[in-house]
Coordinates of C-alpha atoms in Angstrom, one line a residue:
Chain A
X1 CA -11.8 51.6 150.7
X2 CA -8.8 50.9 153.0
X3 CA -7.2 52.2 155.8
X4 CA -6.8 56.2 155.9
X5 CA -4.9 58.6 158.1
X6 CA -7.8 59.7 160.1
X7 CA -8.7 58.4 163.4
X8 CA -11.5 55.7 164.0
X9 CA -14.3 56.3 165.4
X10 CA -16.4 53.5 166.7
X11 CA -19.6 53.0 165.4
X12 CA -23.2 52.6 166.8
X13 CA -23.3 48.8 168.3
X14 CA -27.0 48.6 166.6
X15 CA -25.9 49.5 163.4
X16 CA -22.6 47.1 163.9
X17 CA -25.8 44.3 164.6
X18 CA -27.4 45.4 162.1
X19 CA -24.4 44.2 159.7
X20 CA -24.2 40.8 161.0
X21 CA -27.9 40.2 160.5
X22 CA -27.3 41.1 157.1
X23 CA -24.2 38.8 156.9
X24 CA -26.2 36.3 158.5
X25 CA -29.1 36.4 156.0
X26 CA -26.7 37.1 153.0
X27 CA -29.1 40.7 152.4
X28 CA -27.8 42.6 149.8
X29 CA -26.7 46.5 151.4
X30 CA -26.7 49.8 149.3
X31 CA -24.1 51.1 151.3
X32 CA -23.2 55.2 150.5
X33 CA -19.5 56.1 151.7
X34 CA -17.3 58.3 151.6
X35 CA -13.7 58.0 150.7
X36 CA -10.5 59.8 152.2
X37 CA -10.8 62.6 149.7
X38 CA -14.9 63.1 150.6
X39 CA -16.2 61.5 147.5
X40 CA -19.1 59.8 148.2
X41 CA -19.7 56.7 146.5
X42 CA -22.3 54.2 146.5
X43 CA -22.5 50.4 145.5
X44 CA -24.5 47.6 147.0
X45 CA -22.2 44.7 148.4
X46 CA -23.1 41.2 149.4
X47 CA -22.0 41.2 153.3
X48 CA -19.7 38.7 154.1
X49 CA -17.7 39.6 157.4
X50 CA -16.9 42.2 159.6
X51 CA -13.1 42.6 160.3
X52 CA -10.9 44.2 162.9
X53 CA -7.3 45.4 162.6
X54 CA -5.5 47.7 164.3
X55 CA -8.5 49.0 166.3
X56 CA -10.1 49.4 163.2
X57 CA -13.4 47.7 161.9
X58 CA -14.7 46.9 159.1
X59 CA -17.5 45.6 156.4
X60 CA -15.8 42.8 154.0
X61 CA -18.6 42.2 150.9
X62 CA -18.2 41.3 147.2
X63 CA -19.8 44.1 144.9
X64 CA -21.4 43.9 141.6
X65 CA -18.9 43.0 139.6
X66 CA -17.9 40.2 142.1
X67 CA -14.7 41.8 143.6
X68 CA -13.4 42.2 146.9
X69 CA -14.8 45.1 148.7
X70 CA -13.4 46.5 152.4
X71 CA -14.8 49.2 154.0
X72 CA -14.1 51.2 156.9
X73 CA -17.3 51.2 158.9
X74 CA -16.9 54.7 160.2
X75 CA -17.1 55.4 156.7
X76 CA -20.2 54.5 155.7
X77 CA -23.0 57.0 155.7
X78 CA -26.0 54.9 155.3
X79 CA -26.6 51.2 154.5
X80 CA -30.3 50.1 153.6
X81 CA -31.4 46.0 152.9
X82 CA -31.8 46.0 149.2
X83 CA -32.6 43.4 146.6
X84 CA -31.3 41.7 143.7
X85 CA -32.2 41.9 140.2
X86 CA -32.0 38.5 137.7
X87 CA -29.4 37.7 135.4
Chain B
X1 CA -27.1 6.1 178.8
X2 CA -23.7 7.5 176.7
X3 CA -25.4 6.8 173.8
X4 CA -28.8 8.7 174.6
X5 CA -26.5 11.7 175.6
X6 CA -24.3 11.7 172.6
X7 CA -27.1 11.6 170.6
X8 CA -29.4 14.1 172.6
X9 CA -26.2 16.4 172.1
X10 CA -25.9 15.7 168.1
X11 CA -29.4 16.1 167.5
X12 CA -29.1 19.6 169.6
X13 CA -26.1 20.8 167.5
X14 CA -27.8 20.0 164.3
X15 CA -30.7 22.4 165.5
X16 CA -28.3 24.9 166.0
X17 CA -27.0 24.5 163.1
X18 CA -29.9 24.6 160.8
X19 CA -31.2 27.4 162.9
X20 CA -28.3 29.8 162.2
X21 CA -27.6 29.2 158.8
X22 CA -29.5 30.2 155.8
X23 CA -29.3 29.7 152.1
X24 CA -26.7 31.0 150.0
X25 CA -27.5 33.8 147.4
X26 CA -29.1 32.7 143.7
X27 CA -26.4 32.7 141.9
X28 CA -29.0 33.9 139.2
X29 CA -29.5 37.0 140.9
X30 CA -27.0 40.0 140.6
X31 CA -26.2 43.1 143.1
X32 CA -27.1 46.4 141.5
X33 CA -24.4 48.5 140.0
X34 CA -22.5 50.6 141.7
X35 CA -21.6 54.5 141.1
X36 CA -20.0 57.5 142.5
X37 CA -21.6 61.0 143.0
X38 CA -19.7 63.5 141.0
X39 CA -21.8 66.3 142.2
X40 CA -24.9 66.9 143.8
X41 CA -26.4 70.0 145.2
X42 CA -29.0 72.7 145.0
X43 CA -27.6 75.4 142.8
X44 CA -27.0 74.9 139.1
X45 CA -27.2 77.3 135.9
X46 CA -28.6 74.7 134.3
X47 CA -32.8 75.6 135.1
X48 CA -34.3 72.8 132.6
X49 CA -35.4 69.6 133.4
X50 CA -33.0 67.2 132.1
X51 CA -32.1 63.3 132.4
X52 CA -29.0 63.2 130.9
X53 CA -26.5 60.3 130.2
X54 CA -22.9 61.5 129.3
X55 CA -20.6 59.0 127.1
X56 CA -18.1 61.6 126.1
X57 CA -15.6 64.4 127.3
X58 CA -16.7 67.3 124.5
X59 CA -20.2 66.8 126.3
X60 CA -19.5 66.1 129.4
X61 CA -17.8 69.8 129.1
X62 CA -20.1 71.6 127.8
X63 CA -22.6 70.2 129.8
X64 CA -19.7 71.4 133.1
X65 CA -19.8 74.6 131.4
X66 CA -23.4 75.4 131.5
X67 CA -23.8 74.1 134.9
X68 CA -21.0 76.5 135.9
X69 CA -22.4 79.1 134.4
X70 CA -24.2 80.4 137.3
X71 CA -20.6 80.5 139.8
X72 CA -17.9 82.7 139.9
X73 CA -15.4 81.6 139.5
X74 CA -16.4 78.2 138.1
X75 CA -15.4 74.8 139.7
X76 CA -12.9 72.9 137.9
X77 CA -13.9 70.0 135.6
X78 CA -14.4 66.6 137.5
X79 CA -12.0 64.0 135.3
X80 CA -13.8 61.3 133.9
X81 CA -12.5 58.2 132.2
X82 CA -14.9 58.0 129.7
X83 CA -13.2 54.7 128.0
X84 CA -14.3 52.9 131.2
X85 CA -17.1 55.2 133.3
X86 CA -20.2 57.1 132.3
X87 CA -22.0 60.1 133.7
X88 CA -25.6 59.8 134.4
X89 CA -27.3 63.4 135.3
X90 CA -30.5 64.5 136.7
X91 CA -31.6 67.9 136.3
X92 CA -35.0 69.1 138.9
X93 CA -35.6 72.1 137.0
X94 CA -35.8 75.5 138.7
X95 CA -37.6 75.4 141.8
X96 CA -39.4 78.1 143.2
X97 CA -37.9 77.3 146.9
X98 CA -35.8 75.5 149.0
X99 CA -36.3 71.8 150.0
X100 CA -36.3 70.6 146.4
X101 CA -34.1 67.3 146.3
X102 CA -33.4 65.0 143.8
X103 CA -31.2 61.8 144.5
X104 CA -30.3 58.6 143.1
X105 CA -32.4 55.9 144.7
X106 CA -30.2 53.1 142.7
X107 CA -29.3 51.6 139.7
X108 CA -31.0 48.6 138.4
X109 CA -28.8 46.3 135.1
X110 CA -31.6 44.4 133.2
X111 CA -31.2 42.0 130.4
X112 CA -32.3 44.8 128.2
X113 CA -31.6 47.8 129.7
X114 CA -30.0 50.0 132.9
X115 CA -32.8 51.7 135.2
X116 CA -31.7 54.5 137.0
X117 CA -33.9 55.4 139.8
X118 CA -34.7 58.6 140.4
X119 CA -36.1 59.9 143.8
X120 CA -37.4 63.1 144.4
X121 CA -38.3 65.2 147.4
X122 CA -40.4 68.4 147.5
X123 CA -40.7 70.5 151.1
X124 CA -44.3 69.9 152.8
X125 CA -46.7 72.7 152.2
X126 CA -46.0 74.3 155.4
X127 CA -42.5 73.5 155.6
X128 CA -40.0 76.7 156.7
X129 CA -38.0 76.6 153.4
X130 CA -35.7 79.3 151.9
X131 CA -37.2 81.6 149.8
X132 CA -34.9 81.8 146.9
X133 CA -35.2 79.8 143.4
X134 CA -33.2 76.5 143.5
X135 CA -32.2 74.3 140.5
X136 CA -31.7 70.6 142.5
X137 CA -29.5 68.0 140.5
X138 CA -27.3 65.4 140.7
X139 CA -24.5 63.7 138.6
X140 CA -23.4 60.1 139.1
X141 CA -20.5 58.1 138.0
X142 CA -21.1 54.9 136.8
X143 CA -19.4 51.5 134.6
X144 CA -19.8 52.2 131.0
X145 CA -22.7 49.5 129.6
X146 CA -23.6 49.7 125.7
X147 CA -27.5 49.1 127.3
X148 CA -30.3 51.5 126.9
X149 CA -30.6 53.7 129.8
X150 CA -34.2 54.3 131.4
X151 CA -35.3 57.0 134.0
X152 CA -37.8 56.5 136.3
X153 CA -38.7 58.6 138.8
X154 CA -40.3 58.6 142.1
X155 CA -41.4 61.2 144.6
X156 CA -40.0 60.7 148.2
X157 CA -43.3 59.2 149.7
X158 CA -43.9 56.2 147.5

């Protein structure tokens, strides 16, 4: 997800801890959010940075398939630790 | 004396370091899939309990169709790439109540197969719930794999 017309809202500093633990750690996320059109999608991302631009934050992570994923944090609904599976 | 200090302050950084970092992911170890929900909600004309995977538009229509069945007018039919996505789809069943809820807990890519997780929630026994029948489901999008598909489900408390 990238940026969209509506306004930022800031998000919980616990939760915005809570990320960098997990970035720390390398913890896999499930992360459910919700796109500008209210889909709500789900994937679970390696956390690998948290980003700000133009007042905006957000979650920088590689998903599944090992691509690039951005996402706005006001945007994300839940997040919970989750595991990995083997090869 | 320099020396003592430069090392005191080397040995301390190294601490530090060691103390903040941890290892990197197995790089034999995969993130679970990831998928899109299509629809969810608590009111379907489909009553039966159903796990369903979807690989095709002619089903994935008439599947649409039955699930509409109960609105008026219809919703319009999601688009689906089927040449690149599938459609997984629970089905609770007709519930006598409100607070019925089925969700996707996650997906899960084996070697030899793709678990789908099913969670399901049902109201507490004295629970204020709407008194009306409900049919809970849920349809996910999802990458197309040639694997087996397994369901297994789990009530909200385990």
């Amino acid at each position: 997800m990238s940026d969209d017309n509506e306004t930022y809202t800031p998000i919980n500093c616990d939760l915005h801890s809570q990320y960098e633990l997990a970035i720390m750690h390398h913890t896999p996320l499930q992360v459910a959010w919700r796109d500008a059109t209210g889909m709500q999608h789900v994937c679970t991302l390696l956390p690998l940075d948290l980003q700000t631009a133009h007042g905006e934050e957000f979650l920088l992570g590689q998903d599944h398939s090992g691509q690039s994923v951005r996402l706005r944090l006001d945007r994300i609904s839940s997040a919970r630790p989750t595991t990995m599976v083997p090869k | 004396m320099k020396l003592f200090y430069s090392l005191l302050m080397l040995t301390w950084f190294g601490l530090q370091t060691s103390a903040c970092s941890s290892p990197p992911p197995d790089p034999q170890l995969e993130l679970h899939p990831a998928y899109t929900i299509v629809d969810q909600g608590t009111q379907s004309g489909l009553t039966l309990t159903k796990q369903l995977l979807i690989g095709n538009a002619a089903d994935w229509q008439e599947l649409w169709g039955v699930h509409q069945s109960n609105r008026r007018p219809p919703r319009l039919l999601p688009p689906i790439d089927f040449s690149k996505d599938m459609l997984i789809a629970v089905f609770l069943g007709e519930q006598p109540t409100g607070g019925h809820r089925v969700t996707i807990h996650d997906l899960v890519k084996t070697p030899t197969h793709l678990q789908v997780n099913i969670k399901i929630a049902a109201p507490d026994k004295d629970a204020m719930v709407t008194m009306a029948l409900t049919q809970p489901y849920v349809i996910i999008k999802t990458l197309r794999t040639n694997l087996p598909v397994q369901f297994e489900l789990y009530t909200a408390d385990q």
